[in-house]
Amino acid sequence: MTIEKEPVLDDVLLKPLVEDALAEDLGRRGDVTSQATIPADMQAQLQIKARQSGVICGMDLARLSFALVDASIEFVAQVQDGETVAAGAVLATVKGNARHLLTAERTALNFMTHLSGIATATRQIVDSVAQYPAQITCTRKTIPGLRIVQKYAVRCGGGRNHRLGLDDAILIKDNHIAIAGDIKTAIEQAQHFAGHLIPIEVEVDTLEQLEQALEAGVSLVLLDNMSPETLSQAVAMCKGRAKTEASGGITPETVRAAASTGVDFIAIGYLTHSTTALDIGLDFSA
């Protein structure tokens, strides 16, 4: 499938993340190893390289990691976020004060390896279900403070974002239903609160709950932890009445079975909480 290029995030959003990461790494005394072993005025050139194939994400975070340590460092990107690269590909060249390059190294690589891992896993899952209409979405199961870039990485991999935050839409889950008393009451209260301004989605885990949600007039239902057989029945019940989203423990190994049921969306928390980092390194270039 063709993956459209995802618009990059603005530096205004990224800068605080990088500043916090650098402050965490530098501590009170800075990079004492580089101070101890490298002359203060030494210049160097290094290359950021992919050590395995994958989808790249985090180039601007890497650029900012170097720039916020030393604004004079030259960062030349060779690829853009969302591009698929082979093992050994040069992703960027950085040139400047050697101490400062090494000071920024780990922060830059931490962002790139983590986000590229998410983008790569997303692309693999998106490709694996390309024959089905289902769209892959992520969840709010993100690392605190990194949600905006993790969800960006999902988009770079060809996935879609679910709610960015609690204010994006109403999602009535099991605890809301339990506290409200029943699913009908929870939906009626949500409809009264939201009017036509806020989208409403309801989580159901049985076909009985699903019928109650449909009778209440919801337009999107989250089908939680259902078997493929039950998902197929749920999709049939929702046809022409509501959009469907499968969720609950879906993995790369089980996503095709979920997609084959005809659901409209598949929410996968794995993408932002359990993916493996892509191996990317920074090598000295003589």
PDB file of C-alpha atoms in Angstrom:
ATOM      1  CA  MET A   1       0.000   0.000   0.000  1.00  0.00           C
ATOM      2  CA  THR A   2       1.057   3.612  -0.482  1.00  0.00           C
ATOM      3  CA  ILE A   3       1.830   5.494   2.730  1.00  0.00           C
ATOM      4  CA  GLU A   4       1.374   9.248   2.458  1.00  0.00           C
ATOM      5  CA  LYS A   5       4.058  11.393   4.040  1.00  0.00           C
ATOM      6  CA  GLU A   6       3.035  12.510   7.519  1.00  0.00           C
ATOM      7  CA  PRO A   7       3.393  16.274   8.192  1.00  0.00           C
ATOM      8  CA  VAL A   8       6.233  16.786  10.653  1.00  0.00           C
ATOM      9  CA  LEU A   9       5.651  18.053  14.172  1.00  0.00           C
ATOM     10  CA  ASP A  10       6.637  21.639  14.886  1.00  0.00           C
ATOM     11  CA  ASP A  11       9.832  22.347  16.835  1.00  0.00           C
ATOM     12  CA  VAL A  12       7.732  24.279  19.358  1.00  0.00           C
ATOM     13  CA  LEU A  13       6.160  20.964  20.386  1.00  0.00           C
ATOM     14  CA  LEU A  14       9.376  18.954  20.251  1.00  0.00           C
ATOM     15  CA  LYS A  15      11.801  21.319  21.982  1.00  0.00           C
ATOM     16  CA  PRO A  16      10.498  20.805  25.559  1.00  0.00           C
ATOM     17  CA  LEU A  17      10.772  17.019  25.151  1.00  0.00           C
ATOM     18  CA  VAL A  18      14.376  17.282  24.025  1.00  0.00           C
ATOM     19  CA  GLU A  19      15.283  19.798  26.723  1.00  0.00           C
ATOM     20  CA  ASP A  20      13.923  17.480  29.406  1.00  0.00           C
ATOM     21  CA  ALA A  21      15.751  14.491  27.945  1.00  0.00           C
ATOM     22  CA  LEU A  22      19.058  16.354  27.788  1.00  0.00           C
ATOM     23  CA  ALA A  23      18.677  17.673  31.330  1.00  0.00           C
ATOM     24  CA  GLU A  24      18.017  14.139  32.549  1.00  0.00           C
ATOM     25  CA  ASP A  25      21.159  12.854  30.826  1.00  0.00           C
ATOM     26  CA  LEU A  26      23.526  15.722  31.656  1.00  0.00           C
ATOM     27  CA  GLY A  27      22.765  15.954  35.357  1.00  0.00           C
ATOM     28  CA  ARG A  28      24.699  18.529  37.363  1.00  0.00           C
ATOM     29  CA  ARG A  29      28.162  18.118  35.844  1.00  0.00           C
ATOM     30  CA  GLY A  30      27.505  17.368  32.197  1.00  0.00           C
ATOM     31  CA  ASP A  31      29.283  14.786  30.064  1.00  0.00           C
ATOM     32  CA  VAL A  32      32.322  14.180  32.267  1.00  0.00           C
ATOM     33  CA  THR A  33      33.654  11.363  30.055  1.00  0.00           C
ATOM     34  CA  SER A  34      33.878  13.538  26.949  1.00  0.00           C
ATOM     35  CA  GLN A  35      35.323  16.386  29.017  1.00  0.00           C
ATOM     36  CA  ALA A  36      37.996  14.050  30.347  1.00  0.00           C
ATOM     37  CA  THR A  37      39.004  12.348  27.096  1.00  0.00           C
ATOM     38  CA  ILE A  38      38.458  14.786  24.219  1.00  0.00           C
ATOM     39  CA  PRO A  39      40.214  18.139  23.671  1.00  0.00           C
ATOM     40  CA  ALA A  40      37.837  21.068  24.037  1.00  0.00           C
ATOM     41  CA  ASP A  41      38.367  22.363  20.499  1.00  0.00           C
ATOM     42  CA  MET A  42      38.439  19.051  18.593  1.00  0.00           C
ATOM     43  CA  GLN A  43      36.103  18.792  15.612  1.00  0.00           C
ATOM     44  CA  ALA A  44      34.562  15.579  14.302  1.00  0.00           C
ATOM     45  CA  GLN A  45      32.097  14.202  11.795  1.00  0.00           C
ATOM     46  CA  LEU A  46      29.793  11.312  12.612  1.00  0.00           C
ATOM     47  CA  GLN A  47      27.092   9.420  10.753  1.00  0.00           C
ATOM     48  CA  ILE A  48      23.782   8.197  12.101  1.00  0.00           C
ATOM     49  CA  LYS A  49      23.253   4.762  10.555  1.00  0.00           C
ATOM     50  CA  ALA A  50      20.462   2.212  10.542  1.00  0.00           C
ATOM     51  CA  ARG A  51      21.836  -1.132  11.707  1.00  0.00           C
ATOM     52  CA  GLN A  52      18.702  -2.931  10.612  1.00  0.00           C
ATOM     53  CA  SER A  53      16.012  -2.241   8.047  1.00  0.00           C
ATOM     54  CA  GLY A  54      12.903  -0.380   9.100  1.00  0.00           C
ATOM     55  CA  VAL A  55      10.781   2.755   8.939  1.00  0.00           C
ATOM     56  CA  ILE A  56      12.540   5.851  10.236  1.00  0.00           C
ATOM     57  CA  CYS A  57      10.996   8.313  12.674  1.00  0.00           C
ATOM     58  CA  GLY A  58      12.443  10.991  14.954  1.00  0.00           C
ATOM     59  CA  MET A  59      14.731  12.896  12.611  1.00  0.00           C
ATOM     60  CA  ASP A  60      13.702  16.306  13.948  1.00  0.00           C
ATOM     61  CA  LEU A  61      14.121  15.153  17.541  1.00  0.00           C
ATOM     62  CA  ALA A  62      17.630  14.010  16.687  1.00  0.00           C
ATOM     63  CA  ARG A  63      18.391  17.325  14.991  1.00  0.00           C
ATOM     64  CA  LEU A  64      17.164  19.247  18.018  1.00  0.00           C
ATOM     65  CA  SER A  65      19.166  17.039  20.375  1.00  0.00           C
ATOM     66  CA  PHE A  66      22.373  18.219  18.749  1.00  0.00           C
ATOM     67  CA  ALA A  67      21.226  21.813  18.208  1.00  0.00           C
ATOM     68  CA  LEU A  68      20.251  22.322  21.843  1.00  0.00           C
ATOM     69  CA  VAL A  69      23.670  21.132  22.991  1.00  0.00           C
ATOM     70  CA  ASP A  70      25.517  23.241  20.415  1.00  0.00           C
ATOM     71  CA  ALA A  71      23.731  25.431  17.882  1.00  0.00           C
ATOM     72  CA  SER A  72      26.787  25.402  15.614  1.00  0.00           C
ATOM     73  CA  ILE A  73      26.579  21.648  14.972  1.00  0.00           C
ATOM     74  CA  GLU A  74      25.759  20.897  11.341  1.00  0.00           C
ATOM     75  CA  PHE A  75      23.033  18.264  10.952  1.00  0.00           C
ATOM     76  CA  VAL A  76      22.404  17.017   7.415  1.00  0.00           C
ATOM     77  CA  ALA A  77      19.489  14.600   7.088  1.00  0.00           C
ATOM     78  CA  GLN A  78      19.648  11.947   4.376  1.00  0.00           C
ATOM     79  CA  VAL A  79      16.124  10.588   4.901  1.00  0.00           C
ATOM     80  CA  GLN A  80      12.748  11.823   6.093  1.00  0.00           C
ATOM     81  CA  ASP A  81      10.401  10.435   8.714  1.00  0.00           C
ATOM     82  CA  GLY A  82       8.261   7.658   7.264  1.00  0.00           C
ATOM     83  CA  GLU A  83      10.899   6.403   4.813  1.00  0.00           C
ATOM     84  CA  THR A  84      11.808   2.726   4.742  1.00  0.00           C
ATOM     85  CA  VAL A  85      15.566   2.113   4.803  1.00  0.00           C
ATOM     86  CA  ALA A  86      17.844  -0.887   4.509  1.00  0.00           C
ATOM     87  CA  ALA A  87      20.377  -1.955   7.098  1.00  0.00           C
ATOM     88  CA  GLY A  88      23.515   0.157   6.759  1.00  0.00           C
ATOM     89  CA  ALA A  89      21.740   3.222   5.388  1.00  0.00           C
ATOM     90  CA  VAL A  90      23.140   6.605   6.432  1.00  0.00           C
ATOM     91  CA  LEU A  91      20.297   8.565   7.981  1.00  0.00           C
ATOM     92  CA  ALA A  92      22.154  11.792   8.765  1.00  0.00           C
ATOM     93  CA  THR A  93      25.613  13.295   9.038  1.00  0.00           C
ATOM     94  CA  VAL A  94      26.528  15.494  11.997  1.00  0.00           C
ATOM     95  CA  LYS A  95      29.607  17.690  12.134  1.00  0.00           C
ATOM     96  CA  GLY A  96      30.951  19.949  14.853  1.00  0.00           C
ATOM     97  CA  ASN A  97      32.623  20.025  18.246  1.00  0.00           C
ATOM     98  CA  ALA A  98      33.481  16.423  19.129  1.00  0.00           C
ATOM     99  CA  ARG A  99      32.609  16.750  22.816  1.00  0.00           C
ATOM    100  CA  HIS A 100      29.229  18.209  22.013  1.00  0.00           C
ATOM    101  CA  LEU A 101      28.461  15.575  19.386  1.00  0.00           C
ATOM    102  CA  LEU A 102      29.002  12.795  21.904  1.00  0.00           C
ATOM    103  CA  THR A 103      27.081  14.659  24.585  1.00  0.00           C
ATOM    104  CA  ALA A 104      23.968  14.725  22.381  1.00  0.00           C
ATOM    105  CA  GLU A 105      24.453  11.237  20.938  1.00  0.00           C
ATOM    106  CA  ARG A 106      22.398   9.132  23.339  1.00  0.00           C
ATOM    107  CA  THR A 107      19.468  11.547  23.530  1.00  0.00           C
ATOM    108  CA  ALA A 108      19.231  11.698  19.737  1.00  0.00           C
ATOM    109  CA  LEU A 109      19.476   7.930  19.378  1.00  0.00           C
ATOM    110  CA  ASN A 110      16.996   7.212  22.168  1.00  0.00           C
ATOM    111  CA  PHE A 111      14.325   9.189  20.364  1.00  0.00           C
ATOM    112  CA  MET A 112      15.138   7.703  16.971  1.00  0.00           C
ATOM    113  CA  THR A 113      15.394   4.053  18.004  1.00  0.00           C
ATOM    114  CA  HIS A 114      12.172   4.152  20.018  1.00  0.00           C
ATOM    115  CA  LEU A 115      10.059   6.014  17.473  1.00  0.00           C
ATOM    116  CA  SER A 116      11.475   4.126  14.497  1.00  0.00           C
ATOM    117  CA  GLY A 117      10.598   0.900  16.290  1.00  0.00           C
ATOM    118  CA  ILE A 118       6.994   2.068  16.607  1.00  0.00           C
ATOM    119  CA  ALA A 119       6.845   3.213  12.970  1.00  0.00           C
ATOM    120  CA  THR A 120       8.357  -0.058  11.762  1.00  0.00           C
ATOM    121  CA  ALA A 121       5.973  -2.240  13.775  1.00  0.00           C
ATOM    122  CA  THR A 122       3.020  -0.161  12.603  1.00  0.00           C
ATOM    123  CA  ARG A 123       4.034  -0.481   8.951  1.00  0.00           C
ATOM    124  CA  GLN A 124       4.402  -4.252   9.299  1.00  0.00           C
ATOM    125  CA  ILE A 125       0.925  -4.572  10.796  1.00  0.00           C
ATOM    126  CA  VAL A 126      -0.654  -2.186   8.278  1.00  0.00           C
ATOM    127  CA  ASP A 127       0.888  -4.172   5.420  1.00  0.00           C
ATOM    128  CA  SER A 128      -0.235  -7.485   6.914  1.00  0.00           C
ATOM    129  CA  VAL A 129      -3.912  -6.471   6.773  1.00  0.00           C
ATOM    130  CA  ALA A 130      -3.783  -4.456   3.546  1.00  0.00           C
ATOM    131  CA  GLN A 131      -6.289  -6.783   1.851  1.00  0.00           C
ATOM    132  CA  TYR A 132      -8.937  -5.888   4.429  1.00  0.00           C
ATOM    133  CA  PRO A 133     -10.751  -2.553   4.939  1.00  0.00           C
ATOM    134  CA  ALA A 134      -9.763  -2.256   8.607  1.00  0.00           C
ATOM    135  CA  GLN A 135      -7.620   0.716   9.599  1.00  0.00           C
ATOM    136  CA  ILE A 136      -5.009   0.317  12.329  1.00  0.00           C
ATOM    137  CA  THR A 137      -5.198   2.723  15.266  1.00  0.00           C
ATOM    138  CA  CYS A 138      -3.191   3.167  18.452  1.00  0.00           C
ATOM    139  CA  THR A 139      -4.421   3.839  21.990  1.00  0.00           C
ATOM    140  CA  ARG A 140      -3.687   6.035  25.017  1.00  0.00           C
ATOM    141  CA  LYS A 141      -1.367   3.341  26.391  1.00  0.00           C
ATOM    142  CA  THR A 142       1.663   5.547  25.877  1.00  0.00           C
ATOM    143  CA  ILE A 143       4.747   6.558  27.852  1.00  0.00           C
ATOM    144  CA  PRO A 144       3.868   9.642  29.937  1.00  0.00           C
ATOM    145  CA  GLY A 145       5.234  12.761  28.274  1.00  0.00           C
ATOM    146  CA  LEU A 146       5.873  11.073  24.916  1.00  0.00           C
ATOM    147  CA  ARG A 147       2.341  10.555  23.623  1.00  0.00           C
ATOM    148  CA  ILE A 148       2.476  13.190  20.919  1.00  0.00           C
ATOM    149  CA  VAL A 149       5.624  11.736  19.335  1.00  0.00           C
ATOM    150  CA  GLN A 150       4.601   8.102  19.826  1.00  0.00           C
ATOM    151  CA  LYS A 151       1.321   8.748  18.054  1.00  0.00           C
ATOM    152  CA  TYR A 152       3.212  10.646  15.355  1.00  0.00           C
ATOM    153  CA  ALA A 153       5.381   7.549  14.880  1.00  0.00           C
ATOM    154  CA  VAL A 154       2.256   5.434  14.416  1.00  0.00           C
ATOM    155  CA  ARG A 155       1.115   7.810  11.689  1.00  0.00           C
ATOM    156  CA  CYS A 156       4.536   7.641  10.045  1.00  0.00           C
ATOM    157  CA  GLY A 157       4.062   3.883   9.897  1.00  0.00           C
ATOM    158  CA  GLY A 158       0.711   4.212   8.162  1.00  0.00           C
ATOM    159  CA  GLY A 159      -1.560   3.859  11.187  1.00  0.00           C
ATOM    160  CA  ARG A 160      -4.147   6.245  12.564  1.00  0.00           C
ATOM    161  CA  ASN A 161      -4.519   7.827  15.964  1.00  0.00           C
ATOM    162  CA  HIS A 162      -7.332   7.115  18.360  1.00  0.00           C
ATOM    163  CA  ARG A 163      -7.952   9.819  20.965  1.00  0.00           C
ATOM    164  CA  LEU A 164      -4.936  12.016  21.648  1.00  0.00           C
ATOM    165  CA  GLY A 165      -6.384  12.725  25.074  1.00  0.00           C
ATOM    166  CA  LEU A 166      -9.474  12.413  27.218  1.00  0.00           C
ATOM    167  CA  ASP A 167     -10.907  15.614  25.753  1.00  0.00           C
ATOM    168  CA  ASP A 168     -10.981  14.382  22.150  1.00  0.00           C
ATOM    169  CA  ALA A 169     -14.078  12.207  22.397  1.00  0.00           C
ATOM    170  CA  ILE A 170     -16.295  10.364  24.841  1.00  0.00           C
ATOM    171  CA  LEU A 171     -15.362   6.697  25.174  1.00  0.00           C
ATOM    172  CA  ILE A 172     -17.680   4.947  27.612  1.00  0.00           C
ATOM    173  CA  LYS A 173     -15.790   1.998  29.084  1.00  0.00           C
ATOM    174  CA  ASP A 174     -16.648  -0.780  31.525  1.00  0.00           C
ATOM    175  CA  ASN A 175     -15.959   1.267  34.661  1.00  0.00           C
ATOM    176  CA  HIS A 176     -18.107   4.152  33.422  1.00  0.00           C
ATOM    177  CA  ILE A 177     -20.947   1.700  32.815  1.00  0.00           C
ATOM    178  CA  ALA A 178     -20.497   0.051  36.208  1.00  0.00           C
ATOM    179  CA  ILE A 179     -20.555   3.363  38.073  1.00  0.00           C
ATOM    180  CA  ALA A 180     -23.437   4.787  36.009  1.00  0.00           C
ATOM    181  CA  GLY A 181     -25.479   1.660  36.712  1.00  0.00           C
ATOM    182  CA  ASP A 182     -25.989   0.251  33.222  1.00  0.00           C
ATOM    183  CA  ILE A 183     -25.009   0.876  29.628  1.00  0.00           C
ATOM    184  CA  LYS A 184     -28.281   2.632  28.699  1.00  0.00           C
ATOM    185  CA  THR A 185     -27.925   5.142  31.537  1.00  0.00           C
ATOM    186  CA  ALA A 186     -24.266   5.815  30.725  1.00  0.00           C
ATOM    187  CA  ILE A 187     -25.058   6.485  27.066  1.00  0.00           C
ATOM    188  CA  GLU A 188     -28.024   8.749  27.840  1.00  0.00           C
ATOM    189  CA  GLN A 189     -25.921  10.797  30.257  1.00  0.00           C
ATOM    190  CA  ALA A 190     -23.126  11.087  27.689  1.00  0.00           C
ATOM    191  CA  GLN A 191     -25.555  12.158  24.956  1.00  0.00           C
ATOM    192  CA  HIS A 192     -27.041  14.810  27.235  1.00  0.00           C
ATOM    193  CA  PHE A 193     -23.562  16.114  28.078  1.00  0.00           C
ATOM    194  CA  ALA A 194     -22.124  16.044  24.564  1.00  0.00           C
ATOM    195  CA  GLY A 195     -25.018  17.080  22.385  1.00  0.00           C
ATOM    196  CA  HIS A 196     -23.706  17.060  18.816  1.00  0.00           C
ATOM    197  CA  LEU A 197     -20.311  18.527  19.689  1.00  0.00           C
ATOM    198  CA  ILE A 198     -18.356  15.541  21.046  1.00  0.00           C
ATOM    199  CA  PRO A 199     -18.200  12.098  19.381  1.00  0.00           C
ATOM    200  CA  ILE A 200     -19.396   9.188  21.535  1.00  0.00           C
ATOM    201  CA  GLU A 201     -17.991   5.662  21.415  1.00  0.00           C
ATOM    202  CA  VAL A 202     -19.092   2.816  23.673  1.00  0.00           C
ATOM    203  CA  GLU A 203     -17.057  -0.207  24.737  1.00  0.00           C
ATOM    204  CA  VAL A 204     -18.969  -3.494  24.808  1.00  0.00           C
ATOM    205  CA  ASP A 205     -17.799  -7.023  25.530  1.00  0.00           C
ATOM    206  CA  THR A 206     -20.976  -8.984  24.808  1.00  0.00           C
ATOM    207  CA  LEU A 207     -23.494  -9.043  21.973  1.00  0.00           C
ATOM    208  CA  GLU A 208     -26.221  -8.176  24.470  1.00  0.00           C
ATOM    209  CA  GLN A 209     -24.396  -4.981  25.438  1.00  0.00           C
ATOM    210  CA  LEU A 210     -23.837  -4.253  21.762  1.00  0.00           C
ATOM    211  CA  GLU A 211     -27.561  -4.404  20.996  1.00  0.00           C
ATOM    212  CA  GLN A 212     -28.264  -2.051  23.896  1.00  0.00           C
ATOM    213  CA  ALA A 213     -25.659   0.407  22.581  1.00  0.00           C
ATOM    214  CA  LEU A 214     -27.082   0.254  19.064  1.00  0.00           C
ATOM    215  CA  GLU A 215     -30.620   0.812  20.317  1.00  0.00           C
ATOM    216  CA  ALA A 216     -29.340   3.923  22.123  1.00  0.00           C
ATOM    217  CA  GLY A 217     -28.112   5.310  18.807  1.00  0.00           C
ATOM    218  CA  VAL A 218     -24.321   5.326  19.182  1.00  0.00           C
ATOM    219  CA  SER A 219     -22.374   5.601  15.936  1.00  0.00           C
ATOM    220  CA  LEU A 220     -19.163   3.840  16.988  1.00  0.00           C
ATOM    221  CA  VAL A 221     -18.718   0.772  19.179  1.00  0.00           C
ATOM    222  CA  LEU A 222     -15.509  -0.648  20.593  1.00  0.00           C
ATOM    223  CA  LEU A 223     -15.701  -4.455  20.592  1.00  0.00           C
ATOM    224  CA  ASP A 224     -13.509  -5.482  23.495  1.00  0.00           C
ATOM    225  CA  ASN A 225     -11.733  -8.834  23.801  1.00  0.00           C
ATOM    226  CA  MET A 226     -14.069 -10.666  21.446  1.00  0.00           C
ATOM    227  CA  SER A 227     -13.132 -13.836  19.590  1.00  0.00           C
ATOM    228  CA  PRO A 228     -13.035 -13.629  15.774  1.00  0.00           C
ATOM    229  CA  GLU A 229     -16.322 -15.540  15.663  1.00  0.00           C
ATOM    230  CA  THR A 230     -18.046 -13.100  18.023  1.00  0.00           C
ATOM    231  CA  LEU A 231     -16.486 -10.148  16.193  1.00  0.00           C
ATOM    232  CA  SER A 232     -18.026 -11.394  12.945  1.00  0.00           C
ATOM    233  CA  GLN A 233     -21.452 -11.556  14.582  1.00  0.00           C
ATOM    234  CA  ALA A 234     -20.974  -8.075  16.029  1.00  0.00           C
ATOM    235  CA  VAL A 235     -19.996  -6.630  12.651  1.00  0.00           C
ATOM    236  CA  ALA A 236     -23.132  -8.131  11.109  1.00  0.00           C
ATOM    237  CA  MET A 237     -25.271  -6.584  13.855  1.00  0.00           C
ATOM    238  CA  CYS A 238     -23.688  -3.160  13.301  1.00  0.00           C
ATOM    239  CA  LYS A 239     -24.002  -3.098   9.514  1.00  0.00           C
ATOM    240  CA  GLY A 240     -25.664   0.164   8.533  1.00  0.00           C
ATOM    241  CA  ARG A 241     -26.056   1.157  12.183  1.00  0.00           C
ATOM    242  CA  ALA A 242     -22.588   1.915  13.571  1.00  0.00           C
ATOM    243  CA  LYS A 243     -18.878   1.736  12.842  1.00  0.00           C
ATOM    244  CA  THR A 244     -16.908  -0.991  14.609  1.00  0.00           C
ATOM    245  CA  GLU A 245     -13.541  -1.025  16.346  1.00  0.00           C
ATOM    246  CA  ALA A 246     -11.897  -4.211  17.615  1.00  0.00           C
ATOM    247  CA  SER A 247      -9.680  -3.902  20.680  1.00  0.00           C
ATOM    248  CA  GLY A 248      -8.194  -5.873  23.534  1.00  0.00           C
ATOM    249  CA  GLY A 249      -4.899  -7.747  23.425  1.00  0.00           C
ATOM    250  CA  ILE A 250      -4.554  -7.673  19.645  1.00  0.00           C
ATOM    251  CA  THR A 251      -1.006  -8.496  18.536  1.00  0.00           C
ATOM    252  CA  PRO A 252       0.857  -8.826  15.228  1.00  0.00           C
ATOM    253  CA  GLU A 253       0.011 -12.535  15.385  1.00  0.00           C
ATOM    254  CA  THR A 254      -3.745 -12.053  15.842  1.00  0.00           C
ATOM    255  CA  VAL A 255      -4.433  -8.870  13.885  1.00  0.00           C
ATOM    256  CA  ARG A 256      -5.248 -10.628  10.604  1.00  0.00           C
ATOM    257  CA  ALA A 257      -7.925 -12.722  12.266  1.00  0.00           C
ATOM    258  CA  ALA A 258      -9.512  -9.554  13.644  1.00  0.00           C
ATOM    259  CA  ALA A 259      -9.268  -7.759  10.298  1.00  0.00           C
ATOM    260  CA  SER A 260     -10.881 -10.663   8.447  1.00  0.00           C
ATOM    261  CA  THR A 261     -14.128 -10.128  10.392  1.00  0.00           C
ATOM    262  CA  GLY A 262     -14.819  -6.870   8.566  1.00  0.00           C
ATOM    263  CA  VAL A 263     -14.322  -4.420  11.438  1.00  0.00           C
ATOM    264  CA  ASP A 264     -13.679  -0.810  10.462  1.00  0.00           C
ATOM    265  CA  PHE A 265     -10.851  -0.141  12.930  1.00  0.00           C
ATOM    266  CA  ILE A 266      -8.450  -2.193  15.016  1.00  0.00           C
ATOM    267  CA  ALA A 267      -6.970  -0.530  18.112  1.00  0.00           C
ATOM    268  CA  ILE A 268      -3.588  -1.934  19.121  1.00  0.00           C
ATOM    269  CA  GLY A 269      -1.999  -0.812  22.392  1.00  0.00           C
ATOM    270  CA  TYR A 270       1.082  -2.903  21.577  1.00  0.00           C
ATOM    271  CA  LEU A 271       2.235  -0.265  19.109  1.00  0.00           C
ATOM    272  CA  THR A 272       3.084   2.264  21.809  1.00  0.00           C
ATOM    273  CA  HIS A 273       3.808   0.100  24.842  1.00  0.00           C
ATOM    274  CA  SER A 274       5.555  -3.055  23.623  1.00  0.00           C
ATOM    275  CA  THR A 275       7.355  -2.543  20.322  1.00  0.00           C
ATOM    276  CA  THR A 276      11.077  -3.232  19.984  1.00  0.00           C
ATOM    277  CA  ALA A 277      13.454  -0.342  19.301  1.00  0.00           C
ATOM    278  CA  LEU A 278      15.014  -0.192  15.856  1.00  0.00           C
ATOM    279  CA  ASP A 279      18.795  -0.583  15.997  1.00  0.00           C
ATOM    280  CA  ILE A 280      20.364   2.750  15.013  1.00  0.00           C
ATOM    281  CA  GLY A 281      23.888   3.899  15.835  1.00  0.00           C
ATOM    282  CA  LEU A 282      26.246   6.859  15.561  1.00  0.00           C
ATOM    283  CA  ASP A 283      29.588   6.066  13.949  1.00  0.00           C
ATOM    284  CA  PHE A 284      32.761   8.132  13.677  1.00  0.00           C
ATOM    285  CA  SER A 285      33.474   9.199  10.105  1.00  0.00           C
ATOM    286  CA  ALA A 286      37.171   9.783   9.501  1.00  0.00           C
TER     287      ALA A 286
END
